[in-house]
Structure formats: structure tokens, C-alpha cells
Amino acid sequence: MHTPYCPHGTLDPFHLYIEKAIQNGFHEITFTEHAPLPNDFIDPTPDKDSGMDFNQLESYFTDLNRLKKQYEKDIVISTGLEIDFISGFEQDTISFLNTYGMYLDDSILSVHFLPFQNTYTCIDYSKSTFLEFIKHVGSQEAVYKLYYKTLMDSITSPLGIYKPKRIGHITLVHKFQHALPEKVDDHKEIISILSEMKNQQLQLDVNSAGLAKPYCFESYPAPPYIQLAKQLEVPVVFGSDAHNAEDLHQFYKELKLYL
């Protein structure tokens, strides 16, 4: 879940998330705020708000350490980050993880930005951005293939001893699928992704946020792939990807059947 440190989220305080989790019977939670982006990477979103302000990172860690102690009798709170895998910036990511990885209890590695012809696009920013990117790349299928290639690179990339153990929303490219003129068959790509996650001993983020998106209507990934992950013995971890306290544990009951 996210936090008041998220520049594109809400200012809902930590305690609202924590107390709601306790009331709902959860024994452990992880805050995974968007990590600061590499210094030389130009955020392609209009407000340049995809990652946390680097100057707030120490304060974020301090707040979580305080909250861990405050709530230690009620719930286990883990300090985490959602790290962006950005093609071409692997060394920056390694350097960041080598510096700050020791402060993390848990973390997620995600792909949001896709490279094409020396520019990057945040594929989940908006429907219009995604549709423009399809025109730019040439076809829906080409965008899907680029996404899964980048995702596979994130899984296989040697990012050091602090590399996140969980891969985030592996079917994020589906976010606007019902706004597209045709459905792309990416079954083989998803199977390849899960198989390589098994090889790399990584965990799967079972992310419920897609069910709340108006053009997606499914979790990231959909239930059949959650079941496949379990058959492959890939550990699955539920994530609501909440950017406000109201969305915490969204659709948990629907997905609990597959966990």
C-alpha cells in the first residue's frame, strides 16, 4: 500500500491504514511507497510525480520506525518501497538499493515506464497516453511485447543483494484493455513470466487495484494466473495498492479464494 508520501496519492495519514488493517484482522502489513526515481531520469508524467521526493526518504523511514514501535503489540509493520525497473538505469537502481536496501524489510519491483526510440512512457498514467503510445510503437501487440520484455528484464536483471523479492502487478499492461479495439493474446508471455519468477525464486504481487479500474475489470494478474503461480509454487502476496485508506484491502474477499 502507499502512504502520505506518495506525490500522486492522498494525504491520508499512516494511522488510518494501520488501524483499518488491525480492525480487518490483518496481522502484518507493508508500506511500499514509490521510491525516488533516478536523478538523471526525466519523469514523463505531466506533474512529474511518479516517485517520492528523494529529500523525504529519511523522514519516511523515521516515521515507519516510530509506527512499528507504537503498534508492535497489535500488528507487524514492514518498511518497504516500490522500486521502478527502468531500462537503461539499472546501475542507478543498484546504487540506490546498495545504499538504502538495508533499511527495507520488504519491497516490490515494478515496471511502469517503457522505452521506445529514446523516450519513456508511463503506460498506466491515462487511457489517452496508452492509446498514443500504441500509435507511436505501431500496434497493441507490439506494446504488449515491449512490456513483457521489460518485465522479463526486471526479473532476470542482477540488481544486487537488496533486489526486491516481489514483482509488482505483472499484467499492468491490461489496465486499459477494454478501451482497445481488440484483445491481445498474451497467455504465453504471462506463463513465461511466472516460470522465470519460479526460477528466480521471486514472489508474485496479487494486486487488486485493476478491479477498480474502469477499463480493466480484473486483478493484476487475473485469477487463473494466480492459480498457476500457486501450482508453480511461486509465493503469492496480496496487495491492494491503496493510495488512500478507503481503498485498503479493496476486493480482498474476492481474491482471498485464490490466495
Short mmCIF file of C-alpha atoms in Angstrom, two decimals:
data_model
loop_
_atom_site.label_atom_id
_atom_site.label_comp_id
_atom_site.label_asym_id
_atom_site.label_seq_id
_atom_site.Cartn_x
_atom_site.Cartn_y
_atom_site.Cartn_z
CA MET A 1 0.00 0.00 0.00
CA HIS A 2 1.00 3.63 -0.37
CA THR A 3 1.30 6.49 2.09
CA PRO A 4 1.01 10.27 2.54
CA TYR A 5 4.49 10.43 0.99
CA CYS A 6 3.06 9.46 -2.39
CA PRO A 7 3.12 12.58 -4.59
CA HIS A 8 0.19 11.35 -6.72
CA GLY A 9 -1.77 9.85 -3.83
CA THR A 10 -3.62 11.33 -0.85
CA LEU A 11 -2.61 12.77 2.49
CA ASP A 12 -4.40 10.05 4.45
CA PRO A 13 -2.14 9.52 7.49
CA PHE A 14 -0.38 6.24 8.24
CA HIS A 15 -2.54 5.50 11.26
CA LEU A 16 -5.73 5.32 9.16
CA TYR A 17 -4.23 2.48 7.10
CA ILE A 18 -2.79 0.72 10.16
CA GLU A 19 -5.91 0.86 12.28
CA LYS A 20 -8.12 -0.27 9.41
CA ALA A 21 -5.79 -3.25 8.87
CA ILE A 22 -6.00 -4.15 12.56
CA GLN A 23 -9.81 -3.86 12.53
CA ASN A 24 -9.95 -6.13 9.48
CA GLY A 25 -7.94 -8.83 11.24
CA PHE A 26 -4.63 -8.47 9.42
CA HIS A 27 -1.51 -9.45 11.34
CA GLU A 28 1.10 -7.95 9.04
CA ILE A 29 1.24 -5.10 6.52
CA THR A 30 3.89 -3.48 4.33
CA PHE A 31 4.02 0.13 3.23
CA THR A 32 5.61 0.23 -0.23
CA GLU A 33 5.86 3.85 -1.26
CA HIS A 34 7.16 4.71 -4.73
CA ALA A 35 10.92 5.07 -4.36
CA PRO A 36 12.61 8.20 -5.69
CA LEU A 37 13.37 7.90 -9.40
CA PRO A 38 16.98 8.03 -10.67
CA ASN A 39 18.41 11.56 -10.74
CA ASP A 40 19.03 11.53 -14.50
CA PHE A 41 15.68 10.01 -15.39
CA ILE A 42 13.10 12.51 -16.62
CA ASP A 43 9.67 11.52 -15.35
CA PRO A 44 7.39 11.57 -18.43
CA THR A 45 4.18 12.24 -16.46
CA PRO A 46 2.79 15.80 -16.66
CA ASP A 47 3.25 16.57 -12.95
CA LYS A 48 6.47 14.56 -12.65
CA ASP A 49 5.05 12.92 -9.54
CA SER A 50 5.68 9.20 -10.11
CA GLY A 51 8.19 8.79 -7.28
CA MET A 52 8.77 10.07 -3.78
CA ASP A 53 10.86 13.19 -3.28
CA PHE A 54 14.38 11.97 -2.51
CA ASN A 55 14.65 14.52 0.32
CA GLN A 56 11.74 12.85 2.13
CA LEU A 57 13.20 9.35 2.17
CA GLU A 58 14.86 9.64 5.59
CA SER A 59 11.67 11.06 7.10
CA TYR A 60 9.69 8.16 5.59
CA PHE A 61 11.98 5.62 7.27
CA THR A 62 11.84 7.53 10.57
CA ASP A 63 8.03 7.64 10.56
CA LEU A 64 7.78 3.91 9.92
CA ASN A 65 10.28 3.04 12.65
CA ARG A 66 8.20 5.07 15.10
CA LEU A 67 4.96 3.43 13.98
CA LYS A 68 6.45 -0.06 14.24
CA LYS A 69 7.11 0.54 17.94
CA GLN A 70 3.79 2.27 18.53
CA TYR A 71 1.76 -0.62 17.09
CA GLU A 72 4.07 -3.54 17.86
CA LYS A 73 1.52 -5.22 20.15
CA ASP A 74 -1.20 -5.08 17.51
CA ILE A 75 0.37 -5.66 14.09
CA VAL A 76 3.71 -6.22 12.34
CA ILE A 77 4.55 -3.24 10.13
CA SER A 78 7.19 -3.65 7.45
CA THR A 79 9.14 -0.82 5.87
CA GLY A 80 9.10 -1.15 2.11
CA LEU A 81 9.43 0.62 -1.20
CA GLU A 82 8.08 0.05 -4.68
CA ILE A 83 11.17 0.25 -6.87
CA ASP A 84 10.83 1.10 -10.55
CA PHE A 85 12.75 -1.02 -13.02
CA ILE A 86 13.69 1.38 -15.82
CA SER A 87 15.62 0.00 -18.78
CA GLY A 88 18.94 1.79 -19.09
CA PHE A 89 19.01 2.88 -15.44
CA GLU A 90 19.95 -0.45 -13.87
CA GLN A 91 23.18 0.91 -12.39
CA ASP A 92 21.29 3.76 -10.72
CA THR A 93 18.88 1.23 -9.23
CA ILE A 94 21.73 -0.94 -7.97
CA SER A 95 23.38 2.09 -6.37
CA PHE A 96 20.11 3.13 -4.71
CA LEU A 97 19.47 -0.38 -3.37
CA ASN A 98 23.04 -0.73 -2.12
CA THR A 99 22.58 2.49 -0.15
CA TYR A 100 19.06 2.08 1.18
CA GLY A 101 18.27 -1.63 0.86
CA MET A 102 19.48 -2.31 4.40
CA TYR A 103 16.59 -0.21 5.75
CA LEU A 104 13.93 -2.25 3.93
CA ASP A 105 12.02 -5.19 5.38
CA ASP A 106 10.14 -5.81 2.16
CA SER A 107 9.97 -4.34 -1.34
CA ILE A 108 8.37 -4.62 -4.77
CA LEU A 109 9.95 -4.29 -8.21
CA SER A 110 7.60 -2.84 -10.81
CA VAL A 111 7.56 -1.73 -14.42
CA HIS A 112 5.65 1.47 -15.22
CA PHE A 113 7.91 3.11 -17.81
CA LEU A 114 8.54 1.65 -21.26
CA PRO A 115 11.36 2.83 -23.52
CA PHE A 116 10.86 3.45 -27.21
CA GLN A 117 13.04 5.48 -29.58
CA ASN A 118 14.97 7.24 -26.80
CA THR A 119 11.86 8.29 -24.87
CA TYR A 120 9.95 6.75 -21.96
CA THR A 121 6.20 6.47 -21.47
CA CYS A 122 4.35 5.80 -18.22
CA ILE A 123 1.93 3.22 -19.59
CA ASP A 124 -0.54 3.32 -16.69
CA TYR A 125 -0.85 7.11 -16.49
CA SER A 126 -4.00 7.52 -18.59
CA LYS A 127 -6.05 5.93 -21.33
CA SER A 128 -5.09 8.66 -23.80
CA THR A 129 -1.39 8.24 -23.03
CA PHE A 130 -1.65 4.49 -23.55
CA LEU A 131 -3.52 4.85 -26.85
CA GLU A 132 -0.98 7.40 -28.09
CA PHE A 133 1.83 5.03 -27.15
CA ILE A 134 0.21 2.28 -29.24
CA LYS A 135 0.21 4.62 -32.24
CA HIS A 136 3.83 5.55 -31.54
CA VAL A 137 5.02 1.94 -31.24
CA GLY A 138 2.84 0.67 -34.08
CA SER A 139 0.34 -1.80 -32.61
CA GLN A 140 -1.26 -3.12 -29.44
CA GLU A 141 0.66 -6.37 -29.79
CA ALA A 142 3.98 -4.51 -30.10
CA VAL A 143 3.27 -2.57 -26.89
CA TYR A 144 2.39 -5.79 -25.04
CA LYS A 145 5.56 -7.48 -26.27
CA LEU A 146 7.65 -4.48 -25.19
CA TYR A 147 6.02 -4.53 -21.78
CA TYR A 148 6.66 -8.23 -21.18
CA LYS A 149 10.22 -7.95 -22.46
CA THR A 150 10.88 -5.12 -19.99
CA LEU A 151 9.15 -7.08 -17.22
CA MET A 152 11.30 -10.13 -18.01
CA ASP A 153 14.40 -7.93 -17.90
CA SER A 154 13.36 -6.76 -14.43
CA ILE A 155 13.02 -10.37 -13.27
CA THR A 156 16.38 -11.51 -14.64
CA SER A 157 18.39 -8.32 -14.00
CA PRO A 158 21.11 -8.78 -11.33
CA LEU A 159 20.29 -5.79 -9.11
CA GLY A 160 22.34 -6.93 -6.14
CA ILE A 161 21.62 -8.45 -2.75
CA TYR A 162 18.83 -5.98 -1.98
CA LYS A 163 16.88 -6.63 -5.18
CA PRO A 164 13.16 -6.75 -4.32
CA LYS A 165 11.82 -10.27 -3.88
CA ARG A 166 8.35 -9.49 -5.19
CA ILE A 167 7.34 -8.47 -8.72
CA GLY A 168 4.53 -5.92 -8.89
CA HIS A 169 1.33 -6.00 -10.96
CA ILE A 170 2.70 -8.24 -13.73
CA THR A 171 -0.26 -7.55 -16.05
CA LEU A 172 -0.35 -3.77 -15.64
CA VAL A 173 -0.45 -3.54 -19.45
CA HIS A 174 -4.08 -4.74 -19.12
CA LYS A 175 -5.15 -1.54 -17.34
CA PHE A 176 -6.87 -0.11 -20.42
CA GLN A 177 -7.64 -3.40 -22.17
CA HIS A 178 -11.37 -2.72 -22.58
CA ALA A 179 -10.65 0.61 -24.28
CA LEU A 180 -8.77 -1.17 -27.06
CA PRO A 181 -10.34 -2.29 -30.36
CA GLU A 182 -9.12 -5.87 -29.97
CA LYS A 183 -7.90 -8.23 -27.27
CA VAL A 184 -4.24 -9.22 -27.31
CA ASP A 185 -3.47 -12.87 -26.55
CA ASP A 186 -0.58 -12.66 -24.07
CA HIS A 187 -1.12 -16.04 -22.41
CA LYS A 188 2.30 -17.39 -23.42
CA GLU A 189 4.07 -14.27 -22.21
CA ILE A 190 2.42 -14.43 -18.78
CA ILE A 191 3.29 -18.12 -18.43
CA SER A 192 6.91 -17.32 -19.33
CA ILE A 193 6.96 -14.53 -16.73
CA LEU A 194 5.63 -16.79 -13.97
CA SER A 195 8.01 -19.59 -14.94
CA GLU A 196 11.00 -17.27 -14.75
CA MET A 197 9.79 -15.91 -11.41
CA LYS A 198 9.81 -19.51 -10.19
CA ASN A 199 13.38 -19.91 -11.48
CA GLN A 200 14.48 -16.70 -9.77
CA GLN A 201 12.63 -17.59 -6.53
CA LEU A 202 10.57 -14.41 -6.60
CA GLN A 203 7.14 -13.66 -5.16
CA LEU A 204 4.01 -12.58 -7.07
CA ASP A 205 2.16 -9.40 -6.15
CA VAL A 206 -1.54 -10.27 -6.34
CA ASN A 207 -2.69 -6.74 -6.93
CA SER A 208 -6.40 -5.97 -6.60
CA ALA A 209 -6.26 -2.41 -7.96
CA GLY A 210 -7.09 -3.46 -11.52
CA LEU A 211 -10.58 -4.50 -10.39
CA ALA A 212 -11.28 -0.84 -9.57
CA LYS A 213 -10.07 0.49 -12.93
CA PRO A 214 -12.85 1.32 -15.42
CA TYR A 215 -11.16 -0.29 -18.44
CA CYS A 216 -9.51 -3.26 -16.72
CA PHE A 217 -12.06 -5.21 -14.62
CA GLU A 218 -9.54 -7.78 -13.37
CA SER A 219 -6.78 -8.12 -10.82
CA TYR A 220 -3.12 -7.95 -11.82
CA PRO A 221 -2.86 -10.82 -12.72
CA ALA A 222 -6.28 -12.41 -13.25
CA PRO A 223 -7.28 -15.38 -11.02
CA PRO A 224 -6.27 -18.16 -13.48
CA TYR A 225 -2.68 -16.89 -13.33
CA ILE A 226 -2.79 -16.60 -9.55
CA GLN A 227 -3.76 -20.28 -9.51
CA LEU A 228 -0.97 -21.09 -11.97
CA ALA A 229 1.53 -19.27 -9.77
CA LYS A 230 0.46 -21.42 -6.84
CA GLN A 231 0.83 -24.57 -8.94
CA LEU A 232 4.35 -23.41 -9.79
CA GLU A 233 4.95 -22.79 -6.07
CA VAL A 234 5.56 -19.10 -6.66
CA PRO A 235 4.66 -17.39 -3.35
CA VAL A 236 1.69 -15.03 -3.72
CA VAL A 237 1.20 -11.91 -1.61
CA PHE A 238 -1.98 -9.84 -1.67
CA GLY A 239 -1.62 -6.12 -2.33
CA SER A 240 -4.40 -3.56 -2.55
CA ASP A 241 -2.06 -0.92 -3.99
CA ALA A 242 -4.16 1.53 -1.98
CA HIS A 243 -3.34 5.22 -2.39
CA ASN A 244 -5.92 6.14 0.25
CA ALA A 245 -7.20 4.40 3.36
CA GLU A 246 -10.63 3.76 1.83
CA ASP A 247 -9.09 1.52 -0.84
CA LEU A 248 -7.10 -0.56 1.63
CA HIS A 249 -7.95 -4.26 1.17
CA GLN A 250 -10.15 -3.44 -1.83
CA PHE A 251 -11.54 -6.68 -3.34
CA TYR A 252 -9.65 -8.77 -0.78
CA LYS A 253 -12.65 -11.01 -0.16
CA GLU A 254 -12.99 -11.73 -3.88
CA LEU A 255 -9.33 -12.64 -4.25
CA LYS A 256 -8.90 -14.46 -0.94
CA LEU A 257 -10.37 -17.57 -2.58
CA TYR A 258 -7.28 -17.77 -4.82
CA LEU A 259 -4.66 -16.93 -2.20
#
